[in-house]
Short mmCIF file of C-alpha atoms in Angstrom, two decimals:
data_model
loop_
_atom_site.label_atom_id
_atom_site.label_comp_id
_atom_site.label_asym_id
_atom_site.label_seq_id
_atom_site.Cartn_x
_atom_site.Cartn_y
_atom_site.Cartn_z
CA UNK A 1 0.00 0.00 0.00
CA UNK A 2 0.96 3.63 -0.28
CA UNK A 3 2.88 5.08 2.65
CA UNK A 4 3.50 8.76 3.31
CA UNK A 5 5.99 10.35 5.69
CA UNK A 6 6.05 14.09 6.31
CA UNK A 7 9.04 16.00 7.61
CA UNK A 8 10.38 19.53 7.85
CA UNK A 9 8.11 21.07 10.44
CA UNK A 10 9.39 23.27 13.22
CA UNK A 11 9.29 26.68 14.84
CA UNK A 12 9.68 29.76 12.67
CA UNK A 13 9.04 33.46 13.16
CA UNK A 14 6.39 35.32 11.19
CA UNK A 15 7.68 36.28 7.78
CA UNK A 16 10.02 33.32 7.64
CA UNK A 17 10.12 30.29 5.38
CA UNK A 18 9.95 26.55 5.80
CA UNK A 19 9.93 23.60 3.42
CA UNK A 20 7.92 20.49 4.15
CA UNK A 21 8.60 17.14 2.53
CA UNK A 22 6.32 14.21 1.86
CA UNK A 23 8.13 10.99 1.01
CA UNK A 24 5.95 8.59 -0.96
CA UNK A 25 6.42 4.84 -1.19
CA UNK A 26 4.33 2.06 -2.65
CA UNK A 27 2.33 1.93 -5.87
CA UNK A 28 1.30 5.32 -7.23
CA UNK A 29 -0.66 5.97 -10.38
CA UNK A 30 -1.15 8.88 -12.72
CA UNK A 31 -4.75 9.17 -11.55
CA UNK A 32 -3.60 10.09 -8.02
CA UNK A 33 -2.77 13.42 -6.49
CA UNK A 34 -0.73 14.27 -3.43
CA UNK A 35 -2.64 16.72 -1.28
CA UNK A 36 -1.54 18.86 1.65
CA UNK A 37 -3.96 19.51 4.49
CA UNK A 38 -3.53 21.26 7.81
CA UNK A 39 -5.28 21.01 11.15
CA UNK A 40 -5.27 23.71 13.78
CA UNK A 41 -4.12 22.81 17.29
CA UNK A 42 -6.87 21.43 19.47
CA UNK A 43 -8.72 19.63 16.69
CA UNK A 44 -8.34 15.94 15.98
CA UNK A 45 -11.02 14.89 13.49
CA UNK A 46 -10.07 14.21 9.89
CA UNK A 47 -12.92 16.31 8.54
CA UNK A 48 -11.50 19.30 10.43
CA UNK A 49 -8.44 19.23 8.19
CA UNK A 50 -8.24 22.19 5.83
CA UNK A 51 -7.10 21.87 2.24
CA UNK A 52 -3.82 23.69 1.56
CA UNK A 53 -2.40 22.55 -1.77
CA UNK A 54 -2.28 19.63 -4.19
CA UNK A 55 -0.23 18.33 -7.07
CA UNK A 56 -1.10 15.64 -9.57
CA UNK A 57 1.29 12.71 -9.47
CA UNK A 58 2.38 13.61 -12.97
CA UNK A 59 3.41 17.00 -11.64
CA UNK A 60 1.55 18.76 -14.42
CA UNK A 61 -1.23 20.28 -12.31
CA UNK A 62 -1.06 22.22 -9.06
CA UNK A 63 -3.75 23.69 -6.84
CA UNK A 64 -3.76 26.10 -3.90
CA UNK A 65 -6.17 27.34 -1.30
CA UNK A 66 -6.79 31.07 -1.56
CA UNK A 67 -5.30 31.57 1.90
CA UNK A 68 -1.86 30.36 0.79
CA UNK A 69 -1.75 31.26 -2.89
CA UNK A 70 1.32 33.35 -3.80
CA UNK A 71 3.03 32.31 -0.55
CA UNK A 72 3.23 28.51 -0.85
CA UNK A 73 4.55 26.42 -3.72
CA UNK A 74 4.01 22.69 -4.18
CA UNK A 75 6.38 20.64 -6.31
CA UNK A 76 7.43 17.07 -6.98
CA UNK A 77 10.83 15.44 -7.33
CA UNK A 78 10.17 12.39 -9.47
CA UNK A 79 13.59 10.87 -8.86
CA UNK A 80 13.04 10.87 -5.09
CA UNK A 81 9.28 10.23 -5.09
CA UNK A 82 8.97 13.22 -2.81
CA UNK A 83 6.52 16.11 -2.81
CA UNK A 84 7.52 19.43 -1.28
CA UNK A 85 5.57 22.32 0.13
CA UNK A 86 7.68 25.47 0.15
CA UNK A 87 6.14 27.97 2.56
CA UNK A 88 7.16 31.62 2.57
CA UNK A 89 5.92 34.77 4.30
CA UNK A 90 4.54 32.62 7.08
CA UNK A 91 1.87 34.01 9.37
CA UNK A 92 0.83 32.95 12.87
CA UNK A 93 -2.44 31.66 11.42
CA UNK A 94 -0.42 29.13 9.42
CA UNK A 95 0.35 27.32 12.66
CA UNK A 96 -1.01 23.80 12.31
CA UNK A 97 -0.25 20.14 12.00
CA UNK A 98 0.43 19.63 8.30
CA UNK A 99 -0.47 16.34 6.62
CA UNK A 100 0.12 14.94 3.19
CA UNK A 101 -2.45 12.60 1.75
CA UNK A 102 -3.19 10.71 -1.46
CA UNK A 103 -6.48 10.65 -3.30
CA UNK A 104 -7.93 10.77 -6.78
CA UNK A 105 -6.78 13.65 -8.95
CA UNK A 106 -9.60 16.16 -9.28
CA UNK A 107 -9.35 18.50 -12.23
CA UNK A 108 -11.70 20.85 -10.43
CA UNK A 109 -9.11 21.36 -7.72
CA UNK A 110 -11.65 20.53 -5.01
CA UNK A 111 -10.11 18.26 -2.40
CA UNK A 112 -11.73 17.18 0.84
CA UNK A 113 -10.21 15.25 3.70
CA UNK A 114 -12.97 12.64 3.62
CA UNK A 115 -12.06 11.67 0.06
CA UNK A 116 -8.44 10.80 0.73
CA UNK A 117 -7.29 7.19 0.60
CA UNK A 118 -3.95 7.43 2.43
CA UNK A 119 -2.53 9.74 5.10
CA UNK A 120 0.79 10.56 6.65
CA UNK A 121 1.11 11.15 10.38
CA UNK A 122 1.67 14.90 10.12
CA UNK A 123 4.41 17.39 10.92
CA UNK A 124 3.92 20.37 13.21
CA UNK A 125 4.52 23.93 12.01
CA UNK A 126 4.50 26.70 14.60
CA UNK A 127 4.75 30.33 13.51
CA UNK A 128 5.50 32.84 16.24
CA UNK A 129 4.70 36.54 16.07
#
């Protein structure tokens, strides 16, 4: 089965940058997308996870939530089977547990936590003011 491992979280001051990584193993198909979600501290239900960004496994299509557009960039390194989320101009409201997940590629760009098939365990990002 597909396995996902996030890394790169930590403490950063507002205005700073951080890069998250999602290492992917197992069978992946062109019909899949890797999707980033985040969950604010104090919440623990999967449906409370907010969509952040997504990239088709082919790398040809990317999607962003309005709240992070122009600040975050999602990319894929095919040689390493790793998806990255480069975060810049971080704000305190970006503080969350960040997850990567795998689900069907949606050309509409609409991704919901309940539709994902696989999840990583998350990596914590804390942005101080």
